Amino acid sequence: MNNLANIYSKEGNEKEAIKFYLKAAEKSNPLALFNVGNYYEENKNIKVAKQYYSEVLHVLKEYPDILKEYSASDLETETMNRLLYLENNFDEDAEAE
């Protein structure tokens, strides 16, 4: 589902993309969780973005072998970088919920 969402996203159909990212995220797909976090970050919903990025790190910690399955060796580092960026640059209380 994450791959299908990527196709919709590349076509500019964000409504369909987020629908499929969310479905994949429900199954703890770390790439989908990251993509949902990115979607919310781009739409200035920092609080929700941080929740999804935190969930990525939780899934990777609980299931370390999942990185091989998803070929996402840099996912943990990129997720941590996104969280640090949001923590340092945004006041989530001032953002949309």
PDB file of C-alpha atoms in Angstrom:
ATOM      1  CA  MET A   1       0.000   0.000   0.000  1.00  0.00           C
ATOM      2  CA  ASN A   2       2.910   2.326   0.691  1.00  0.00           C
ATOM      3  CA  ASN A   3       4.107   1.869  -2.903  1.00  0.00           C
ATOM      4  CA  LEU A   4       0.642   2.635  -4.259  1.00  0.00           C
ATOM      5  CA  ALA A   5       0.546   5.742  -2.088  1.00  0.00           C
ATOM      6  CA  ASN A   6       3.925   6.772  -3.509  1.00  0.00           C
ATOM      7  CA  ILE A   7       2.492   6.547  -7.026  1.00  0.00           C
ATOM      8  CA  TYR A   8      -0.473   8.731  -6.098  1.00  0.00           C
ATOM      9  CA  SER A   9       1.868  11.194  -4.424  1.00  0.00           C
ATOM     10  CA  LYS A  10       4.105  11.423  -7.502  1.00  0.00           C
ATOM     11  CA  GLU A  11       1.001  12.081  -9.599  1.00  0.00           C
ATOM     12  CA  GLY A  12       0.068  14.922  -7.246  1.00  0.00           C
ATOM     13  CA  ASN A  13      -2.994  13.151  -5.849  1.00  0.00           C
ATOM     14  CA  GLU A  14      -2.288  13.758  -2.165  1.00  0.00           C
ATOM     15  CA  LYS A  15      -5.822  12.831  -1.077  1.00  0.00           C
ATOM     16  CA  GLU A  16      -5.436   9.281  -2.398  1.00  0.00           C
ATOM     17  CA  ALA A  17      -1.796   9.101  -1.331  1.00  0.00           C
ATOM     18  CA  ILE A  18      -2.515   9.869   2.314  1.00  0.00           C
ATOM     19  CA  LYS A  19      -5.411   7.400   2.301  1.00  0.00           C
ATOM     20  CA  PHE A  20      -3.068   4.562   1.326  1.00  0.00           C
ATOM     21  CA  TYR A  21      -0.197   5.771   3.515  1.00  0.00           C
ATOM     22  CA  LEU A  22      -2.580   5.647   6.483  1.00  0.00           C
ATOM     23  CA  LYS A  23      -3.715   2.114   5.588  1.00  0.00           C
ATOM     24  CA  ALA A  24      -0.104   0.950   5.415  1.00  0.00           C
ATOM     25  CA  ALA A  25       0.721   2.830   8.622  1.00  0.00           C
ATOM     26  CA  GLU A  26      -2.057   0.931  10.412  1.00  0.00           C
ATOM     27  CA  LYS A  27       0.002  -2.203   9.733  1.00  0.00           C
ATOM     28  CA  SER A  28       3.087  -0.592  11.329  1.00  0.00           C
ATOM     29  CA  ASN A  29       4.877  -0.133   8.008  1.00  0.00           C
ATOM     30  CA  PRO A  30       7.731   2.175   9.063  1.00  0.00           C
ATOM     31  CA  LEU A  31       8.057   3.793   5.643  1.00  0.00           C
ATOM     32  CA  ALA A  32       4.349   4.572   5.601  1.00  0.00           C
ATOM     33  CA  LEU A  33       4.529   5.925   9.148  1.00  0.00           C
ATOM     34  CA  PHE A  34       7.383   8.178   8.039  1.00  0.00           C
ATOM     35  CA  ASN A  35       5.444   9.311   4.966  1.00  0.00           C
ATOM     36  CA  VAL A  36       2.378  10.136   7.066  1.00  0.00           C
ATOM     37  CA  GLY A  37       4.588  12.102   9.437  1.00  0.00           C
ATOM     38  CA  ASN A  38       6.055  13.948   6.477  1.00  0.00           C
ATOM     39  CA  TYR A  39       2.568  14.700   5.131  1.00  0.00           C
ATOM     40  CA  TYR A  40       1.514  16.243   8.434  1.00  0.00           C
ATOM     41  CA  GLU A  41       4.778  18.149   8.730  1.00  0.00           C
ATOM     42  CA  GLU A  42       4.285  19.641   5.255  1.00  0.00           C
ATOM     43  CA  ASN A  43       0.744  20.612   6.242  1.00  0.00           C
ATOM     44  CA  LYS A  44       2.020  22.291   9.423  1.00  0.00           C
ATOM     45  CA  ASN A  45       0.410  19.838  11.832  1.00  0.00           C
ATOM     46  CA  ILE A  46       3.584  19.473  13.856  1.00  0.00           C
ATOM     47  CA  LYS A  47       2.063  17.656  16.822  1.00  0.00           C
ATOM     48  CA  VAL A  48       0.686  14.842  14.653  1.00  0.00           C
ATOM     49  CA  ALA A  49       3.859  14.718  12.545  1.00  0.00           C
ATOM     50  CA  LYS A  50       5.920  14.160  15.686  1.00  0.00           C
ATOM     51  CA  GLN A  51       3.571  11.379  16.794  1.00  0.00           C
ATOM     52  CA  TYR A  52       4.063   9.515  13.523  1.00  0.00           C
ATOM     53  CA  TYR A  53       7.834  10.041  13.524  1.00  0.00           C
ATOM     54  CA  SER A  54       7.962   8.745  17.107  1.00  0.00           C
ATOM     55  CA  GLU A  55       5.984   5.691  16.045  1.00  0.00           C
ATOM     56  CA  VAL A  56       8.565   4.992  13.313  1.00  0.00           C
ATOM     57  CA  LEU A  57      11.294   4.877  15.949  1.00  0.00           C
ATOM     58  CA  HIS A  58       9.153   2.672  18.188  1.00  0.00           C
ATOM     59  CA  VAL A  59       8.525   0.162  15.381  1.00  0.00           C
ATOM     60  CA  LEU A  60      12.210   0.091  14.428  1.00  0.00           C
ATOM     61  CA  LYS A  61      13.204  -0.495  18.051  1.00  0.00           C
ATOM     62  CA  GLU A  62      10.647  -3.266  18.561  1.00  0.00           C
ATOM     63  CA  TYR A  63      11.395  -4.967  15.235  1.00  0.00           C
ATOM     64  CA  PRO A  64      15.037  -4.252  14.281  1.00  0.00           C
ATOM     65  CA  ASP A  65      14.971  -6.742  11.399  1.00  0.00           C
ATOM     66  CA  ILE A  66      12.222  -4.738   9.737  1.00  0.00           C
ATOM     67  CA  LEU A  67      14.855  -2.469   8.182  1.00  0.00           C
ATOM     68  CA  LYS A  68      15.988  -5.334   5.961  1.00  0.00           C
ATOM     69  CA  GLU A  69      12.427  -6.034   4.880  1.00  0.00           C
ATOM     70  CA  TYR A  70      11.810  -2.443   3.890  1.00  0.00           C
ATOM     71  CA  SER A  71      15.339  -1.674   2.599  1.00  0.00           C
ATOM     72  CA  ALA A  72      15.363   1.427   4.751  1.00  0.00           C
ATOM     73  CA  SER A  73      18.732   1.474   6.455  1.00  0.00           C
ATOM     74  CA  ASP A  74      18.723   5.282   6.759  1.00  0.00           C
ATOM     75  CA  LEU A  75      15.126   5.528   7.949  1.00  0.00           C
ATOM     76  CA  GLU A  76      15.976   5.663  11.648  1.00  0.00           C
ATOM     77  CA  THR A  77      18.535   8.440  11.157  1.00  0.00           C
ATOM     78  CA  GLU A  78      16.248  10.476   8.913  1.00  0.00           C
ATOM     79  CA  THR A  79      13.351  10.093  11.353  1.00  0.00           C
ATOM     80  CA  MET A  80      15.485  11.243  14.262  1.00  0.00           C
ATOM     81  CA  ASN A  81      16.642  14.223  12.199  1.00  0.00           C
ATOM     82  CA  ARG A  82      13.023  15.174  11.388  1.00  0.00           C
ATOM     83  CA  LEU A  83      12.031  14.969  15.061  1.00  0.00           C
ATOM     84  CA  LEU A  84      14.983  17.093  16.146  1.00  0.00           C
ATOM     85  CA  TYR A  85      14.187  19.655  13.457  1.00  0.00           C
ATOM     86  CA  LEU A  86      10.569  19.899  14.585  1.00  0.00           C
ATOM     87  CA  GLU A  87      11.522  20.085  18.253  1.00  0.00           C
ATOM     88  CA  ASN A  88      13.986  22.890  17.602  1.00  0.00           C
ATOM     89  CA  ASN A  89      12.002  24.931  15.088  1.00  0.00           C
ATOM     90  CA  PHE A  90       8.310  24.695  15.943  1.00  0.00           C
ATOM     91  CA  ASP A  91       6.100  25.321  18.923  1.00  0.00           C
ATOM     92  CA  GLU A  92       3.521  22.573  18.542  1.00  0.00           C
ATOM     93  CA  ASP A  93       1.043  24.452  20.731  1.00  0.00           C
ATOM     94  CA  ALA A  94       0.951  27.203  18.108  1.00  0.00           C
ATOM     95  CA  GLU A  95       0.316  24.763  15.260  1.00  0.00           C
ATOM     96  CA  ALA A  96      -2.947  23.365  13.947  1.00  0.00           C
ATOM     97  CA  GLU A  97      -4.226  20.215  15.591  1.00  0.00           C
TER      98      GLU A  97
END
